[in-house]
Amino acid sequence: MKFYLASILALVGSSNAFAPAAKQSVQTSLQSTSSRGEFMKQIATSFVIAGGLSTLAPEPANAGWATGPGSAVIDPKESIIDDEIFRTAPVQKALKAVKNYASTVTEMKKALSANSQVDLKPVLRKEFEFSALRSDLNTLNTAFDEDTQRGTDRLIRVILQDLNELEVANAQKEGIPRSDIRLAKMNGKLEKLQTAFDTLLQFSPAAVEIKAPEPPAPAPTTEAV
């Protein structure tokens, strides 16, 4: 995985040429969006509404345990897991995918540290394909109870929003070097992404092995008389 990502980052670091990816139409449990742009509009609206309501509602008792994700996210130690759902193949597959996303963020941080002009867009579009990413996050989220999901839902929104903003910050006109201000913004987004992914994974127990179903017993044969 790391060798594969390093190869991609090495290639894109030397060239800014890439093909734009087609917009994806997705339908998920959190929101229904037809594009990244529409998703960002919905996120902005929800944050404005949430910000207004937060002035009226008291802070929860466990607020502020983590400064990154926000006070709506409970302590992972207090999360409740539906063990039966967690052990299903789709959830285990999603958990593995989320771990890979977190690992990719780490690799992007290393690449940007080694080369301040590296173009991360090809990696963002390939490794964080919007509909697949959101499906994986939502599938993992089904293993948590409703109270826990109030926090994990927020983490998922933070991840999707920061990935979109990272792609915008990464955009650079050909021949113009990336400024220190833009570089700092990208590093900040990557740090937030790392924190959000790591926090989400703290809610999850360790992965379990899904055993393949045993093959059916052979049908009894009838001897000819």
Coordinates of C-alpha atoms in Angstrom, one line a residue:
M1 CA 0.0 0.0 0.0
K2 CA 2.7 2.5 1.0
F3 CA 4.9 1.6 -2.0
Y4 CA 1.9 2.1 -4.3
L5 CA 1.1 5.5 -2.8
A6 CA 4.7 6.5 -2.8
S7 CA 4.9 5.7 -6.5
I8 CA 1.8 7.8 -7.3
L9 CA 3.1 10.7 -5.3
A10 CA 6.5 10.5 -6.9
L11 CA 4.9 10.7 -10.4
V12 CA 2.5 13.5 -9.6
G13 CA 5.2 15.5 -7.9
S14 CA 7.0 16.0 -11.2
S15 CA 4.0 17.0 -13.2
N16 CA 0.8 19.0 -12.8
A17 CA -1.0 17.3 -15.7
F18 CA -4.0 15.2 -14.8
A19 CA -7.4 14.4 -16.1
P20 CA -10.5 15.7 -14.2
A21 CA -12.6 13.0 -12.7
A22 CA -16.3 12.8 -13.4
K23 CA -18.7 14.0 -10.8
Q24 CA -20.3 11.2 -8.8
S25 CA -23.9 11.0 -7.9
V26 CA -24.4 9.4 -4.4
Q27 CA -27.2 8.6 -2.1
T28 CA -26.3 7.9 1.5
S29 CA -27.7 7.6 5.0
L30 CA -26.5 11.1 6.1
Q31 CA -27.4 13.3 3.1
S32 CA -28.4 13.0 -0.6
T33 CA -26.0 14.9 -2.8
S34 CA -25.3 15.0 -6.5
S35 CA -21.8 16.4 -6.3
R36 CA -19.1 17.6 -4.0
G37 CA -20.3 21.2 -4.6
E38 CA -23.8 20.4 -3.5
F39 CA -22.5 18.5 -0.5
M40 CA -20.5 21.5 0.6
K41 CA -23.6 23.8 0.3
Q42 CA -25.5 21.4 2.6
I43 CA -22.7 21.2 5.1
A44 CA -22.4 25.0 5.2
T45 CA -26.1 25.3 5.8
S46 CA -26.1 22.7 8.5
F47 CA -23.2 24.3 10.3
V48 CA -25.0 27.7 10.3
I49 CA -28.1 26.1 11.8
A50 CA -26.1 24.1 14.3
G51 CA -24.2 27.2 15.3
G52 CA -27.4 29.1 16.0
L53 CA -28.9 26.3 18.0
S54 CA -25.7 25.8 20.0
T55 CA -26.2 29.2 21.6
L56 CA -29.5 28.0 23.0
A57 CA -28.5 24.5 24.1
P58 CA -26.2 23.7 27.1
E59 CA -22.9 21.9 26.4
P60 CA -22.9 18.2 27.0
A61 CA -21.1 16.9 30.1
N62 CA -18.3 15.3 28.1
A63 CA -17.9 18.3 25.8
G64 CA -14.4 19.3 24.9
W65 CA -12.6 15.9 25.3
A66 CA -11.0 16.4 21.9
T67 CA -10.3 19.9 20.5
G68 CA -10.2 18.7 16.9
P69 CA -13.5 17.1 16.1
G70 CA -15.6 19.3 18.3
S71 CA -17.8 19.1 21.4
A72 CA -20.5 17.0 19.7
V73 CA -18.1 14.0 19.6
I74 CA -18.3 11.8 22.7
D75 CA -15.3 10.1 24.2
P76 CA -14.7 6.9 22.2
K77 CA -14.5 5.0 25.5
E78 CA -18.2 5.8 26.0
S79 CA -19.2 4.5 22.6
I80 CA -21.7 1.6 22.3
I81 CA -21.1 -1.0 19.5
D82 CA -23.7 -3.4 18.1
D83 CA -21.4 -6.5 18.1
E84 CA -23.6 -8.5 15.7
I85 CA -23.5 -5.7 13.1
F86 CA -19.8 -5.0 13.7
R87 CA -18.9 -8.6 12.9
T88 CA -20.7 -8.6 9.5
A89 CA -18.6 -8.7 6.3
P90 CA -19.6 -5.3 5.0
V91 CA -18.7 -3.5 8.2
Q92 CA -15.3 -5.3 8.4
K93 CA -14.6 -4.4 4.8
A94 CA -15.5 -0.8 5.6
L95 CA -13.3 -0.8 8.7
K96 CA -10.3 -2.0 6.6
A97 CA -11.0 0.7 4.0
V98 CA -11.2 3.5 6.6
K99 CA -7.8 2.3 8.0
N100 CA -6.4 2.6 4.4
Y101 CA -7.8 6.1 4.1
A102 CA -6.0 7.1 7.3
S103 CA -2.8 5.6 6.1
T104 CA -3.1 7.5 2.8
V105 CA -3.4 10.8 4.7
T106 CA -0.2 9.9 6.5
E107 CA 1.6 9.3 3.2
M108 CA 0.3 12.6 1.8
K109 CA 1.7 14.4 4.8
K110 CA 5.1 12.8 4.2
A111 CA 5.0 13.6 0.5
L112 CA 4.1 17.3 1.2
S113 CA 6.8 17.5 3.8
A114 CA 9.4 16.2 1.3
N115 CA 8.2 18.3 -1.6
S116 CA 6.2 21.5 -0.9
Q117 CA 5.1 21.6 -4.6
V118 CA 3.7 18.1 -4.9
D119 CA 0.3 17.8 -6.6
L120 CA -2.0 15.7 -4.4
K121 CA -5.0 15.9 -6.6
P122 CA -4.5 12.6 -8.5
V123 CA -4.1 10.8 -5.1
L124 CA -7.2 12.6 -3.7
R125 CA -9.3 11.6 -6.7
K126 CA -8.1 8.0 -6.9
E127 CA -7.8 7.0 -3.2
F128 CA -10.7 9.1 -1.8
E129 CA -13.3 8.6 -4.5
F130 CA -16.3 10.5 -3.2
S131 CA -19.1 7.9 -3.3
A132 CA -16.9 5.0 -2.2
L133 CA -15.4 7.0 0.7
R134 CA -18.8 8.1 1.9
S135 CA -20.2 4.5 1.6
D136 CA -17.4 3.1 3.6
L137 CA -17.8 5.7 6.3
N138 CA -21.5 5.2 6.6
T139 CA -21.2 1.4 6.6
L140 CA -18.8 1.5 9.5
N141 CA -21.1 4.0 11.2
T142 CA -24.0 1.4 11.2
A143 CA -22.2 -0.6 13.9
F144 CA -22.6 2.3 16.5
D145 CA -25.7 3.1 18.5
E146 CA -27.7 6.3 17.9
D147 CA -26.0 8.3 20.7
T148 CA -22.6 7.4 19.4
Q149 CA -23.6 8.2 15.8
R150 CA -24.3 11.8 16.8
G151 CA -20.6 12.2 17.2
T152 CA -19.4 9.9 14.4
D153 CA -21.8 11.6 12.0
R154 CA -19.9 14.9 12.7
L155 CA -16.6 13.2 12.2
I156 CA -17.7 12.0 8.8
R157 CA -18.9 15.4 7.8
V158 CA -15.5 16.9 8.9
I159 CA -13.6 14.3 6.9
L160 CA -15.7 15.0 3.7
Q161 CA -15.5 18.7 4.1
D162 CA -11.8 18.8 4.8
L163 CA -11.0 16.5 1.8
N164 CA -13.0 18.9 -0.4
E165 CA -11.1 22.0 1.0
L166 CA -7.8 20.2 0.7
E167 CA -8.4 19.6 -3.0
V168 CA -9.2 23.3 -3.4
A169 CA -6.1 24.4 -1.5
N170 CA -4.0 22.0 -3.6
A171 CA -5.0 23.6 -6.9
Q172 CA -2.2 25.6 -8.3
K173 CA -1.7 27.4 -11.6
E174 CA 1.0 25.9 -13.8
G175 CA 4.3 27.6 -13.4
I176 CA 3.4 29.4 -10.2
P177 CA 5.0 27.9 -7.1
R178 CA 2.9 27.2 -4.0
S179 CA 3.1 29.9 -1.5
D180 CA 3.9 29.4 2.2
I181 CA 0.4 30.5 3.1
R182 CA -1.2 27.9 0.9
L183 CA 1.3 25.3 2.1
A184 CA 0.4 26.0 5.7
K185 CA -3.3 25.7 4.8
M186 CA -2.7 22.3 3.2
N187 CA -0.7 21.0 6.2
G188 CA -3.5 22.2 8.5
K189 CA -6.1 20.3 6.5
L190 CA -4.0 17.2 6.5
E191 CA -3.6 17.4 10.3
K192 CA -7.4 17.8 10.7
L193 CA -8.0 14.9 8.4
Q194 CA -5.5 12.7 10.3
T195 CA -7.2 13.6 13.6
A196 CA -10.7 13.0 12.3
F197 CA -9.8 9.6 10.9
D198 CA -7.8 8.5 13.9
T199 CA -10.7 9.6 16.2
L200 CA -13.3 7.7 14.2
L201 CA -11.1 4.6 14.3
Q202 CA -10.9 4.9 18.1
F203 CA -14.6 4.2 18.3
S204 CA -14.1 0.9 16.6
P205 CA -13.0 -2.3 18.2
A206 CA -10.2 -4.3 16.6
A207 CA -11.1 -6.0 13.3
V208 CA -12.4 -9.5 13.4
E209 CA -11.8 -12.3 11.0
I210 CA -14.8 -13.3 8.9
K211 CA -14.7 -17.0 8.3
A212 CA -15.9 -18.2 4.9
P213 CA -19.1 -20.2 5.1
E214 CA -18.6 -23.9 5.1
P215 CA -19.6 -25.6 1.8
P216 CA -22.9 -27.4 1.8
A217 CA -22.8 -31.1 2.4
P218 CA -23.0 -33.1 -0.8
A219 CA -26.5 -34.4 -1.7
P220 CA -27.0 -38.1 -0.9
T221 CA -26.7 -40.4 -3.8
T222 CA -29.3 -43.0 -4.6
E223 CA -28.0 -46.3 -5.8
A224 CA -29.6 -47.8 -8.8
V225 CA -31.7 -50.9 -8.1

